[in-house]
Amino acid sequence: YMASFSLGLGIIPWLFMAEVFPSRAYPVLSAISASQNWCHAFLVTRYFASLTDALGDGGVFAGLAGICLLLVVFAKFVLVETKGRTLADMELIFADQSDSTDEEVTRESLSAVV
């Protein structure tokens, strides 16, 4: 299981960190991301045998396949494509626009189009 996890879902937080997290927040966000990754790996490893006894092999793997399907849908419709973009571009995409005035937002939008 751990070999499959390491090649599949286990690597996603590490890839996501490198692609999306801004450099100023990287230390904190990477610690949170790595911690949740290892906590989830622990939970699956800890309860895998119990779940297999209760649901059978097919039930457990069907549940895990369902989770993977939900994650694919999440990735397709929620995550931002980062191919060909720099970290600076990603910071602009995720920047909080609430502090800027409407004129600044309009100017930025126009410069992005031009």
PDB file of N, CA and C in Angstrom:
ATOM      1  N   TYR A   1       0.828  -1.197   0.000  1.00  0.00           N
ATOM      2  CA  TYR A   1       0.000   0.000   0.000  1.00  0.00           C
ATOM      3  C   TYR A   1       0.873   1.262   0.000  1.00  0.00           C
ATOM      4  N   MET A   2       1.881   1.317   0.860  1.00  0.00           N
ATOM      5  CA  MET A   2       2.699   2.529   0.971  1.00  0.00           C
ATOM      6  C   MET A   2       3.439   2.838  -0.324  1.00  0.00           C
ATOM      7  N   ALA A   3       3.849   1.814  -1.063  1.00  0.00           N
ATOM      8  CA  ALA A   3       4.510   2.064  -2.348  1.00  0.00           C
ATOM      9  C   ALA A   3       3.535   2.724  -3.315  1.00  0.00           C
ATOM     10  N   SER A   4       2.297   2.235  -3.367  1.00  0.00           N
ATOM     11  CA  SER A   4       1.285   2.839  -4.240  1.00  0.00           C
ATOM     12  C   SER A   4       0.945   4.244  -3.788  1.00  0.00           C
ATOM     13  N   PHE A   5       0.825   4.424  -2.486  1.00  0.00           N
ATOM     14  CA  PHE A   5       0.510   5.743  -1.945  1.00  0.00           C
ATOM     15  C   PHE A   5       1.624   6.743  -2.266  1.00  0.00           C
ATOM     16  N   SER A   6       2.857   6.301  -2.129  1.00  0.00           N
ATOM     17  CA  SER A   6       3.993   7.189  -2.392  1.00  0.00           C
ATOM     18  C   SER A   6       4.089   7.592  -3.855  1.00  0.00           C
ATOM     19  N   LEU A   7       3.656   6.730  -4.743  1.00  0.00           N
ATOM     20  CA  LEU A   7       3.676   7.052  -6.171  1.00  0.00           C
ATOM     21  C   LEU A   7       2.403   7.759  -6.632  1.00  0.00           C
ATOM     22  N   GLY A   8       1.355   7.714  -5.829  1.00  0.00           N
ATOM     23  CA  GLY A   8       0.074   8.294  -6.213  1.00  0.00           C
ATOM     24  C   GLY A   8      -0.281   9.520  -5.399  1.00  0.00           C
ATOM     25  N   LEU A   9      -1.228   9.360  -4.472  1.00  0.00           N
ATOM     26  CA  LEU A   9      -1.723  10.489  -3.688  1.00  0.00           C
ATOM     27  C   LEU A   9      -0.691  11.067  -2.737  1.00  0.00           C
ATOM     28  N   GLY A  10       0.252  10.273  -2.301  1.00  0.00           N
ATOM     29  CA  GLY A  10       1.230  10.740  -1.325  1.00  0.00           C
ATOM     30  C   GLY A  10       2.120  11.860  -1.822  1.00  0.00           C
ATOM     31  N   ILE A  11       2.311  11.942  -3.112  1.00  0.00           N
ATOM     32  CA  ILE A  11       3.211  12.961  -3.656  1.00  0.00           C
ATOM     33  C   ILE A  11       2.491  14.284  -3.967  1.00  0.00           C
ATOM     34  N   ILE A  12       1.173  14.260  -3.997  1.00  0.00           N
ATOM     35  CA  ILE A  12       0.403  15.452  -4.381  1.00  0.00           C
ATOM     36  C   ILE A  12       0.718  16.667  -3.501  1.00  0.00           C
ATOM     37  N   PRO A  13       0.717  16.558  -2.168  1.00  0.00           N
ATOM     38  CA  PRO A  13       1.031  17.762  -1.382  1.00  0.00           C
ATOM     39  C   PRO A  13       2.411  18.334  -1.690  1.00  0.00           C
ATOM     40  N   TRP A  14       3.383  17.480  -1.956  1.00  0.00           N
ATOM     41  CA  TRP A  14       4.737  17.957  -2.254  1.00  0.00           C
ATOM     42  C   TRP A  14       4.767  18.693  -3.583  1.00  0.00           C
ATOM     43  N   LEU A  15       4.053  18.205  -4.566  1.00  0.00           N
ATOM     44  CA  LEU A  15       3.975  18.892  -5.858  1.00  0.00           C
ATOM     45  C   LEU A  15       3.207  20.197  -5.734  1.00  0.00           C
ATOM     46  N   PHE A  16       2.123  20.163  -5.005  1.00  0.00           N
ATOM     47  CA  PHE A  16       1.298  21.353  -4.831  1.00  0.00           C
ATOM     48  C   PHE A  16       2.078  22.458  -4.135  1.00  0.00           C
ATOM     49  N   MET A  17       2.860  22.089  -3.122  1.00  0.00           N
ATOM     50  CA  MET A  17       3.663  23.082  -2.404  1.00  0.00           C
ATOM     51  C   MET A  17       4.617  23.806  -3.349  1.00  0.00           C
ATOM     52  N   ALA A  18       5.290  23.048  -4.173  1.00  0.00           N
ATOM     53  CA  ALA A  18       6.300  23.633  -5.051  1.00  0.00           C
ATOM     54  C   ALA A  18       5.681  24.526  -6.124  1.00  0.00           C
ATOM     55  N   GLU A  19       4.449  24.228  -6.507  1.00  0.00           N
ATOM     56  CA  GLU A  19       3.820  24.960  -7.602  1.00  0.00           C
ATOM     57  C   GLU A  19       3.064  26.205  -7.160  1.00  0.00           C
ATOM     58  N   VAL A  20       2.484  26.200  -5.979  1.00  0.00           N
ATOM     59  CA  VAL A  20       1.508  27.221  -5.643  1.00  0.00           C
ATOM     60  C   VAL A  20       1.899  28.114  -4.473  1.00  0.00           C
ATOM     61  N   PHE A  21       2.559  27.585  -3.468  1.00  0.00           N
ATOM     62  CA  PHE A  21       2.800  28.370  -2.263  1.00  0.00           C
ATOM     63  C   PHE A  21       3.755  29.518  -2.533  1.00  0.00           C
ATOM     64  N   PRO A  22       3.397  30.735  -2.112  1.00  0.00           N
ATOM     65  CA  PRO A  22       4.308  31.873  -2.284  1.00  0.00           C
ATOM     66  C   PRO A  22       5.516  31.720  -1.360  1.00  0.00           C
ATOM     67  N   SER A  23       6.626  32.284  -1.777  1.00  0.00           N
ATOM     68  CA  SER A  23       7.879  32.097  -1.032  1.00  0.00           C
ATOM     69  C   SER A  23       7.807  32.661   0.380  1.00  0.00           C
ATOM     70  N   ARG A  24       7.064  33.731   0.585  1.00  0.00           N
ATOM     71  CA  ARG A  24       6.998  34.318   1.927  1.00  0.00           C
ATOM     72  C   ARG A  24       6.218  33.441   2.903  1.00  0.00           C
ATOM     73  N   ALA A  25       5.313  32.595   2.404  1.00  0.00           N
ATOM     74  CA  ALA A  25       4.508  31.734   3.272  1.00  0.00           C
ATOM     75  C   ALA A  25       4.921  30.272   3.176  1.00  0.00           C
ATOM     76  N   TYR A  26       5.924  29.992   2.383  1.00  0.00           N
ATOM     77  CA  TYR A  26       6.314  28.604   2.120  1.00  0.00           C
ATOM     78  C   TYR A  26       6.654  27.799   3.377  1.00  0.00           C
ATOM     79  N   PRO A  27       7.441  28.345   4.314  1.00  0.00           N
ATOM     80  CA  PRO A  27       7.797  27.524   5.484  1.00  0.00           C
ATOM     81  C   PRO A  27       6.584  27.050   6.286  1.00  0.00           C
ATOM     82  N   VAL A  28       5.656  27.929   6.566  1.00  0.00           N
ATOM     83  CA  VAL A  28       4.484  27.566   7.368  1.00  0.00           C
ATOM     84  C   VAL A  28       3.562  26.646   6.584  1.00  0.00           C
ATOM     85  N   LEU A  29       3.264  27.011   5.347  1.00  0.00           N
ATOM     86  CA  LEU A  29       2.341  26.215   4.549  1.00  0.00           C
ATOM     87  C   LEU A  29       2.905  24.844   4.196  1.00  0.00           C
ATOM     88  N   SER A  30       4.198  24.761   3.978  1.00  0.00           N
ATOM     89  CA  SER A  30       4.786  23.449   3.685  1.00  0.00           C
ATOM     90  C   SER A  30       4.763  22.556   4.917  1.00  0.00           C
ATOM     91  N   ALA A  31       4.941  23.133   6.098  1.00  0.00           N
ATOM     92  CA  ALA A  31       4.857  22.343   7.334  1.00  0.00           C
ATOM     93  C   ALA A  31       3.440  21.814   7.538  1.00  0.00           C
ATOM     94  N   ILE A  32       2.454  22.645   7.291  1.00  0.00           N
ATOM     95  CA  ILE A  32       1.061  22.209   7.412  1.00  0.00           C
ATOM     96  C   ILE A  32       0.748  21.123   6.397  1.00  0.00           C
ATOM     97  N   SER A  33       1.173  21.334   5.175  1.00  0.00           N
ATOM     98  CA  SER A  33       0.907  20.373   4.114  1.00  0.00           C
ATOM     99  C   SER A  33       1.575  19.027   4.378  1.00  0.00           C
ATOM    100  N   ALA A  34       2.827  19.054   4.781  1.00  0.00           N
ATOM    101  CA  ALA A  34       3.542  17.809   5.080  1.00  0.00           C
ATOM    102  C   ALA A  34       2.925  17.097   6.276  1.00  0.00           C
ATOM    103  N   SER A  35       2.525  17.850   7.279  1.00  0.00           N
ATOM    104  CA  SER A  35       1.901  17.253   8.468  1.00  0.00           C
ATOM    105  C   SER A  35       0.588  16.569   8.130  1.00  0.00           C
ATOM    106  N   GLN A  36      -0.256  17.235   7.359  1.00  0.00           N
ATOM    107  CA  GLN A  36      -1.532  16.603   7.002  1.00  0.00           C
ATOM    108  C   GLN A  36      -1.301  15.393   6.121  1.00  0.00           C
ATOM    109  N   ASN A  37      -0.299  15.433   5.265  1.00  0.00           N
ATOM    110  CA  ASN A  37       0.007  14.288   4.413  1.00  0.00           C
ATOM    111  C   ASN A  37       0.379  13.072   5.262  1.00  0.00           C
ATOM    112  N   TRP A  38       1.265  13.267   6.222  1.00  0.00           N
ATOM    113  CA  TRP A  38       1.693  12.158   7.069  1.00  0.00           C
ATOM    114  C   TRP A  38       0.590  11.709   8.021  1.00  0.00           C
ATOM    115  N   CYS A  39      -0.245  12.631   8.481  1.00  0.00           N
ATOM    116  CA  CYS A  39      -1.379  12.244   9.343  1.00  0.00           C
ATOM    117  C   CYS A  39      -2.364  11.365   8.579  1.00  0.00           C
ATOM    118  N   HIS A  40      -2.661  11.742   7.344  1.00  0.00           N
ATOM    119  CA  HIS A  40      -3.576  10.923   6.539  1.00  0.00           C
ATOM    120  C   HIS A  40      -2.954   9.567   6.207  1.00  0.00           C
ATOM    121  N   ALA A  41      -1.669   9.551   5.918  1.00  0.00           N
ATOM    122  CA  ALA A  41      -0.997   8.277   5.651  1.00  0.00           C
ATOM    123  C   ALA A  41      -1.050   7.388   6.889  1.00  0.00           C
ATOM    124  N   PHE A  42      -0.851   7.975   8.065  1.00  0.00           N
ATOM    125  CA  PHE A  42      -0.937   7.208   9.307  1.00  0.00           C
ATOM    126  C   PHE A  42      -2.338   6.647   9.508  1.00  0.00           C
ATOM    127  N   LEU A  43      -3.362   7.485   9.301  1.00  0.00           N
ATOM    128  CA  LEU A  43      -4.738   7.031   9.513  1.00  0.00           C
ATOM    129  C   LEU A  43      -5.104   5.880   8.584  1.00  0.00           C
ATOM    130  N   VAL A  44      -4.721   5.987   7.326  1.00  0.00           N
ATOM    131  CA  VAL A  44      -5.027   4.911   6.382  1.00  0.00           C
ATOM    132  C   VAL A  44      -4.273   3.651   6.766  1.00  0.00           C
ATOM    133  N   THR A  45      -3.010   3.782   7.103  1.00  0.00           N
ATOM    134  CA  THR A  45      -2.213   2.619   7.493  1.00  0.00           C
ATOM    135  C   THR A  45      -2.747   1.995   8.780  1.00  0.00           C
ATOM    136  N   ARG A  46      -3.120   2.818   9.728  1.00  0.00           N
ATOM    137  CA  ARG A  46      -3.614   2.338  11.027  1.00  0.00           C
ATOM    138  C   ARG A  46      -4.925   1.572  10.887  1.00  0.00           C
ATOM    139  N   TYR A  47      -5.853   2.095  10.076  1.00  0.00           N
ATOM    140  CA  TYR A  47      -7.193   1.511  10.004  1.00  0.00           C
ATOM    141  C   TYR A  47      -7.422   0.618   8.793  1.00  0.00           C
ATOM    142  N   PHE A  48      -6.424   0.432   7.969  1.00  0.00           N
ATOM    143  CA  PHE A  48      -6.589  -0.377   6.765  1.00  0.00           C
ATOM    144  C   PHE A  48      -7.022  -1.808   7.092  1.00  0.00           C
ATOM    145  N   ALA A  49      -6.350  -2.447   8.032  1.00  0.00           N
ATOM    146  CA  ALA A  49      -6.692  -3.833   8.385  1.00  0.00           C
ATOM    147  C   ALA A  49      -8.101  -3.927   8.963  1.00  0.00           C
ATOM    148  N   SER A  50      -8.465  -2.987   9.824  1.00  0.00           N
ATOM    149  CA  SER A  50      -9.810  -2.986  10.404  1.00  0.00           C
ATOM    150  C   SER A  50     -10.873  -2.787   9.338  1.00  0.00           C
ATOM    151  N   LEU A  51     -10.612  -1.875   8.424  1.00  0.00           N
ATOM    152  CA  LEU A  51     -11.563  -1.641   7.336  1.00  0.00           C
ATOM    153  C   LEU A  51     -11.669  -2.855   6.418  1.00  0.00           C
ATOM    154  N   THR A  52     -10.562  -3.512   6.166  1.00  0.00           N
ATOM    155  CA  THR A  52     -10.572  -4.713   5.330  1.00  0.00           C
ATOM    156  C   THR A  52     -11.389  -5.816   5.991  1.00  0.00           C
ATOM    157  N   ASP A  53     -11.251  -5.966   7.307  1.00  0.00           N
ATOM    158  CA  ASP A  53     -12.049  -6.964   8.023  1.00  0.00           C
ATOM    159  C   ASP A  53     -13.543  -6.628   7.948  1.00  0.00           C
ATOM    160  N   ALA A  54     -13.884  -5.358   8.057  1.00  0.00           N
ATOM    161  CA  ALA A  54     -15.288  -4.947   8.085  1.00  0.00           C
ATOM    162  C   ALA A  54     -15.915  -4.892   6.700  1.00  0.00           C
ATOM    163  N   LEU A  55     -15.182  -4.398   5.713  1.00  0.00           N
ATOM    164  CA  LEU A  55     -15.755  -4.159   4.384  1.00  0.00           C
ATOM    165  C   LEU A  55     -15.257  -5.120   3.314  1.00  0.00           C
ATOM    166  N   GLY A  56     -14.207  -5.844   3.608  1.00  0.00           N
ATOM    167  CA  GLY A  56     -13.582  -6.707   2.608  1.00  0.00           C
ATOM    168  C   GLY A  56     -12.628  -5.909   1.746  1.00  0.00           C
ATOM    169  N   ASP A  57     -11.782  -6.629   1.023  1.00  0.00           N
ATOM    170  CA  ASP A  57     -10.801  -5.952   0.161  1.00  0.00           C
ATOM    171  C   ASP A  57     -11.486  -5.069  -0.877  1.00  0.00           C
ATOM    172  N   GLY A  58     -12.511  -5.607  -1.516  1.00  0.00           N
ATOM    173  CA  GLY A  58     -13.206  -4.856  -2.560  1.00  0.00           C
ATOM    174  C   GLY A  58     -13.853  -3.587  -2.039  1.00  0.00           C
ATOM    175  N   GLY A  59     -14.434  -3.650  -0.859  1.00  0.00           N
ATOM    176  CA  GLY A  59     -15.075  -2.474  -0.276  1.00  0.00           C
ATOM    177  C   GLY A  59     -14.083  -1.375   0.061  1.00  0.00           C
ATOM    178  N   VAL A  60     -12.961  -1.785   0.626  1.00  0.00           N
ATOM    179  CA  VAL A  60     -11.940  -0.798   0.994  1.00  0.00           C
ATOM    180  C   VAL A  60     -11.369  -0.137  -0.252  1.00  0.00           C
ATOM    181  N   PHE A  61     -11.027  -0.941  -1.243  1.00  0.00           N
ATOM    182  CA  PHE A  61     -10.431  -0.362  -2.441  1.00  0.00           C
ATOM    183  C   PHE A  61     -11.448   0.423  -3.266  1.00  0.00           C
ATOM    184  N   ALA A  62     -12.725   0.029  -3.201  1.00  0.00           N
ATOM    185  CA  ALA A  62     -13.763   0.837  -3.858  1.00  0.00           C
ATOM    186  C   ALA A  62     -13.880   2.197  -3.171  1.00  0.00           C
ATOM    187  N   GLY A  63     -13.803   2.205  -1.848  1.00  0.00           N
ATOM    188  CA  GLY A  63     -13.827   3.479  -1.121  1.00  0.00           C
ATOM    189  C   GLY A  63     -12.634   4.353  -1.457  1.00  0.00           C
ATOM    190  N   LEU A  64     -11.458   3.740  -1.517  1.00  0.00           N
ATOM    191  CA  LEU A  64     -10.267   4.505  -1.887  1.00  0.00           C
ATOM    192  C   LEU A  64     -10.342   5.004  -3.329  1.00  0.00           C
ATOM    193  N   ALA A  65     -10.911   4.183  -4.207  1.00  0.00           N
ATOM    194  CA  ALA A  65     -11.091   4.619  -5.605  1.00  0.00           C
ATOM    195  C   ALA A  65     -12.075   5.783  -5.667  1.00  0.00           C
ATOM    196  N   GLY A  66     -13.118   5.749  -4.832  1.00  0.00           N
ATOM    197  CA  GLY A  66     -14.067   6.862  -4.775  1.00  0.00           C
ATOM    198  C   GLY A  66     -13.406   8.147  -4.319  1.00  0.00           C
ATOM    199  N   ILE A  67     -12.529   8.030  -3.324  1.00  0.00           N
ATOM    200  CA  ILE A  67     -11.795   9.204  -2.859  1.00  0.00           C
ATOM    201  C   ILE A  67     -10.911   9.746  -3.977  1.00  0.00           C
ATOM    202  N   CYS A  68     -10.242   8.855  -4.699  1.00  0.00           N
ATOM    203  CA  CYS A  68      -9.398   9.288  -5.827  1.00  0.00           C
ATOM    204  C   CYS A  68     -10.241   9.980  -6.895  1.00  0.00           C
ATOM    205  N   LEU A  69     -11.418   9.458  -7.170  1.00  0.00           N
ATOM    206  CA  LEU A  69     -12.305  10.081  -8.160  1.00  0.00           C
ATOM    207  C   LEU A  69     -12.713  11.480  -7.711  1.00  0.00           C
ATOM    208  N   LEU A  70     -13.062  11.635  -6.444  1.00  0.00           N
ATOM    209  CA  LEU A  70     -13.398  12.960  -5.926  1.00  0.00           C
ATOM    210  C   LEU A  70     -12.216  13.918  -6.040  1.00  0.00           C
ATOM    211  N   LEU A  71     -11.020  13.421  -5.790  1.00  0.00           N
ATOM    212  CA  LEU A  71      -9.832  14.264  -5.902  1.00  0.00           C
ATOM    213  C   LEU A  71      -9.539  14.665  -7.346  1.00  0.00           C
ATOM    214  N   VAL A  72      -9.830  13.790  -8.289  1.00  0.00           N
ATOM    215  CA  VAL A  72      -9.662  14.138  -9.706  1.00  0.00           C
ATOM    216  C   VAL A  72     -10.638  15.249 -10.086  1.00  0.00           C
ATOM    217  N   VAL A  73     -11.882  15.120  -9.639  1.00  0.00           N
ATOM    218  CA  VAL A  73     -12.883  16.165  -9.920  1.00  0.00           C
ATOM    219  C   VAL A  73     -12.458  17.476  -9.269  1.00  0.00           C
ATOM    220  N   PHE A  74     -11.974  17.410  -8.030  1.00  0.00           N
ATOM    221  CA  PHE A  74     -11.487  18.602  -7.341  1.00  0.00           C
ATOM    222  C   PHE A  74     -10.342  19.247  -8.123  1.00  0.00           C
ATOM    223  N   ALA A  75      -9.388  18.444  -8.548  1.00  0.00           N
ATOM    224  CA  ALA A  75      -8.240  18.971  -9.286  1.00  0.00           C
ATOM    225  C   ALA A  75      -8.664  19.597 -10.611  1.00  0.00           C
ATOM    226  N   LYS A  76      -9.617  18.983 -11.271  1.00  0.00           N
ATOM    227  CA  LYS A  76     -10.050  19.477 -12.581  1.00  0.00           C
ATOM    228  C   LYS A  76     -10.781  20.811 -12.477  1.00  0.00           C
ATOM    229  N   PHE A  77     -11.633  20.959 -11.458  1.00  0.00           N
ATOM    230  CA  PHE A  77     -12.505  22.127 -11.410  1.00  0.00           C
ATOM    231  C   PHE A  77     -12.126  23.185 -10.381  1.00  0.00           C
ATOM    232  N   VAL A  78     -11.230  22.883  -9.460  1.00  0.00           N
ATOM    233  CA  VAL A  78     -10.911  23.850  -8.410  1.00  0.00           C
ATOM    234  C   VAL A  78      -9.473  24.358  -8.502  1.00  0.00           C
ATOM    235  N   LEU A  79      -8.527  23.476  -8.731  1.00  0.00           N
ATOM    236  CA  LEU A  79      -7.128  23.889  -8.752  1.00  0.00           C
ATOM    237  C   LEU A  79      -6.805  24.698  -9.999  1.00  0.00           C
ATOM    238  N   VAL A  80      -5.878  25.613  -9.859  1.00  0.00           N
ATOM    239  CA  VAL A  80      -5.467  26.489 -10.951  1.00  0.00           C
ATOM    240  C   VAL A  80      -4.336  25.825 -11.736  1.00  0.00           C
ATOM    241  N   GLU A  81      -4.406  25.892 -13.060  1.00  0.00           N
ATOM    242  CA  GLU A  81      -3.331  25.356 -13.907  1.00  0.00           C
ATOM    243  C   GLU A  81      -2.088  26.221 -13.730  1.00  0.00           C
ATOM    244  N   THR A  82      -0.960  25.597 -13.471  1.00  0.00           N
ATOM    245  CA  THR A  82       0.282  26.334 -13.235  1.00  0.00           C
ATOM    246  C   THR A  82       1.309  26.153 -14.337  1.00  0.00           C
ATOM    247  N   LYS A  83       0.980  25.400 -15.350  1.00  0.00           N
ATOM    248  CA  LYS A  83       1.943  25.133 -16.421  1.00  0.00           C
ATOM    249  C   LYS A  83       2.344  26.441 -17.115  1.00  0.00           C
ATOM    250  N   GLY A  84       3.629  26.675 -17.184  1.00  0.00           N
ATOM    251  CA  GLY A  84       4.152  27.852 -17.863  1.00  0.00           C
ATOM    252  C   GLY A  84       4.065  29.138 -17.052  1.00  0.00           C
ATOM    253  N   ARG A  85       3.682  29.053 -15.795  1.00  0.00           N
ATOM    254  CA  ARG A  85       3.578  30.250 -14.964  1.00  0.00           C
ATOM    255  C   ARG A  85       4.669  30.237 -13.911  1.00  0.00           C
ATOM    256  N   THR A  86       5.142  31.428 -13.567  1.00  0.00           N
ATOM    257  CA  THR A  86       6.156  31.559 -12.532  1.00  0.00           C
ATOM    258  C   THR A  86       5.485  31.670 -11.166  1.00  0.00           C
ATOM    259  N   LEU A  87       6.286  31.582 -10.105  1.00  0.00           N
ATOM    260  CA  LEU A  87       5.727  31.771  -8.764  1.00  0.00           C
ATOM    261  C   LEU A  87       5.172  33.180  -8.591  1.00  0.00           C
ATOM    262  N   ALA A  88       5.799  34.151  -9.241  1.00  0.00           N
ATOM    263  CA  ALA A  88       5.286  35.520  -9.176  1.00  0.00           C
ATOM    264  C   ALA A  88       3.903  35.602  -9.817  1.00  0.00           C
ATOM    265  N   ASP A  89       3.709  34.904 -10.929  1.00  0.00           N
ATOM    266  CA  ASP A  89       2.387  34.860 -11.566  1.00  0.00           C
ATOM    267  C   ASP A  89       1.366  34.230 -10.627  1.00  0.00           C
ATOM    268  N   MET A  90       1.771  33.175  -9.949  1.00  0.00           N
ATOM    269  CA  MET A  90       0.845  32.490  -9.043  1.00  0.00           C
ATOM    270  C   MET A  90       0.481  33.389  -7.865  1.00  0.00           C
ATOM    271  N   GLU A  91       1.440  34.174  -7.379  1.00  0.00           N
ATOM    272  CA  GLU A  91       1.130  35.097  -6.296  1.00  0.00           C
ATOM    273  C   GLU A  91       0.112  36.128  -6.740  1.00  0.00           C
ATOM    274  N   LEU A  92       0.215  36.588  -7.979  1.00  0.00           N
ATOM    275  CA  LEU A  92      -0.775  37.536  -8.495  1.00  0.00           C
ATOM    276  C   LEU A  92      -2.148  36.884  -8.626  1.00  0.00           C
ATOM    277  N   ILE A  93      -2.177  35.649  -9.040  1.00  0.00           N
ATOM    278  CA  ILE A  93      -3.450  34.949  -9.189  1.00  0.00           C
ATOM    279  C   ILE A  93      -4.144  34.803  -7.838  1.00  0.00           C
ATOM    280  N   PHE A  94      -3.374  34.463  -6.811  1.00  0.00           N
ATOM    281  CA  PHE A  94      -3.956  34.225  -5.500  1.00  0.00           C
ATOM    282  C   PHE A  94      -3.956  35.459  -4.607  1.00  0.00           C
ATOM    283  N   ALA A  95      -3.498  36.582  -5.123  1.00  0.00           N
ATOM    284  CA  ALA A  95      -3.423  37.794  -4.306  1.00  0.00           C
ATOM    285  C   ALA A  95      -4.814  38.220  -3.868  1.00  0.00           C
ATOM    286  N   ASP A  96      -4.874  38.744  -2.680  1.00  0.00           N
ATOM    287  CA  ASP A  96      -6.137  39.255  -2.157  1.00  0.00           C
ATOM    288  C   ASP A  96      -6.368  40.643  -2.741  1.00  0.00           C
ATOM    289  N   GLN A  97      -7.384  40.786  -3.544  1.00  0.00           N
ATOM    290  CA  GLN A  97      -7.668  42.052  -4.215  1.00  0.00           C
ATOM    291  C   GLN A  97      -8.498  42.980  -3.338  1.00  0.00           C
ATOM    292  N   SER A  98      -8.845  42.588  -2.128  1.00  0.00           N
ATOM    293  CA  SER A  98      -9.719  43.405  -1.295  1.00  0.00           C
ATOM    294  C   SER A  98      -9.056  44.704  -0.856  1.00  0.00           C
ATOM    295  N   ASP A  99      -7.734  44.761  -0.821  1.00  0.00           N
ATOM    296  CA  ASP A  99      -7.042  45.968  -0.392  1.00  0.00           C
ATOM    297  C   ASP A  99      -6.866  46.981  -1.518  1.00  0.00           C
ATOM    298  N   SER A 100      -7.016  46.544  -2.754  1.00  0.00           N
ATOM    299  CA  SER A 100      -6.778  47.452  -3.866  1.00  0.00           C
ATOM    300  C   SER A 100      -8.069  48.153  -4.269  1.00  0.00           C
ATOM    301  N   THR A 101      -7.910  49.328  -4.850  1.00  0.00           N
ATOM    302  CA  THR A 101      -9.078  50.082  -5.292  1.00  0.00           C
ATOM    303  C   THR A 101      -9.570  49.546  -6.623  1.00  0.00           C
ATOM    304  N   ASP A 102     -10.768  49.962  -6.992  1.00  0.00           N
ATOM    305  CA  ASP A 102     -11.338  49.514  -8.257  1.00  0.00           C
ATOM    306  C   ASP A 102     -10.492  49.973  -9.433  1.00  0.00           C
ATOM    307  N   GLU A 103      -9.898  51.161  -9.329  1.00  0.00           N
ATOM    308  CA  GLU A 103      -9.057  51.672 -10.405  1.00  0.00           C
ATOM    309  C   GLU A 103      -7.832  50.781 -10.599  1.00  0.00           C
ATOM    310  N   GLU A 104      -7.217  50.342  -9.497  1.00  0.00           N
ATOM    311  CA  GLU A 104      -6.041  49.477  -9.600  1.00  0.00           C
ATOM    312  C   GLU A 104      -6.412  48.132 -10.207  1.00  0.00           C
ATOM    313  N   VAL A 105      -7.539  47.578  -9.791  1.00  0.00           N
ATOM    314  CA  VAL A 105      -7.981  46.297 -10.332  1.00  0.00           C
ATOM    315  C   VAL A 105      -8.263  46.435 -11.820  1.00  0.00           C
ATOM    316  N   THR A 106      -8.932  47.516 -12.229  1.00  0.00           N
ATOM    317  CA  THR A 106      -9.228  47.735 -13.648  1.00  0.00           C
ATOM    318  C   THR A 106      -7.934  47.886 -14.439  1.00  0.00           C
ATOM    319  N   ARG A 107      -6.963  48.657 -13.912  1.00  0.00           N
ATOM    320  CA  ARG A 107      -5.699  48.858 -14.596  1.00  0.00           C
ATOM    321  C   ARG A 107      -4.965  47.523 -14.761  1.00  0.00           C
ATOM    322  N   GLU A 108      -4.974  46.691 -13.710  1.00  0.00           N
ATOM    323  CA  GLU A 108      -4.328  45.391 -13.786  1.00  0.00           C
ATOM    324  C   GLU A 108      -5.027  44.488 -14.790  1.00  0.00           C
ATOM    325  N   SER A 109      -6.355  44.531 -14.795  1.00  0.00           N
ATOM    326  CA  SER A 109      -7.112  43.705 -15.731  1.00  0.00           C
ATOM    327  C   SER A 109      -6.836  44.105 -17.174  1.00  0.00           C
ATOM    328  N   LEU A 110      -6.767  45.421 -17.417  1.00  0.00           N
ATOM    329  CA  LEU A 110      -6.498  45.910 -18.770  1.00  0.00           C
ATOM    330  C   LEU A 110      -5.082  45.553 -19.206  1.00  0.00           C
ATOM    331  N   SER A 111      -4.121  45.672 -18.287  1.00  0.00           N
ATOM    332  CA  SER A 111      -2.756  45.359 -18.678  1.00  0.00           C
ATOM    333  C   SER A 111      -2.587  43.864 -18.940  1.00  0.00           C
ATOM    334  N   ALA A 112      -3.383  43.044 -18.295  1.00  0.00           N
ATOM    335  CA  ALA A 112      -3.322  41.608 -18.531  1.00  0.00           C
ATOM    336  C   ALA A 112      -3.858  41.254 -19.918  1.00  0.00           C
ATOM    337  N   VAL A 113      -4.855  42.019 -20.372  1.00  0.00           N
ATOM    338  CA  VAL A 113      -5.453  41.777 -21.673  1.00  0.00           C
ATOM    339  C   VAL A 113      -4.547  42.254 -22.788  1.00  0.00           C
ATOM    340  N   VAL A 114      -3.900  43.419 -22.581  1.00  0.00           N
ATOM    341  CA  VAL A 114      -3.067  44.037 -23.606  1.00  0.00           C
ATOM    342  C   VAL A 114      -1.770  43.372 -23.738  1.00  0.00           C
TER     343      VAL A 114
END
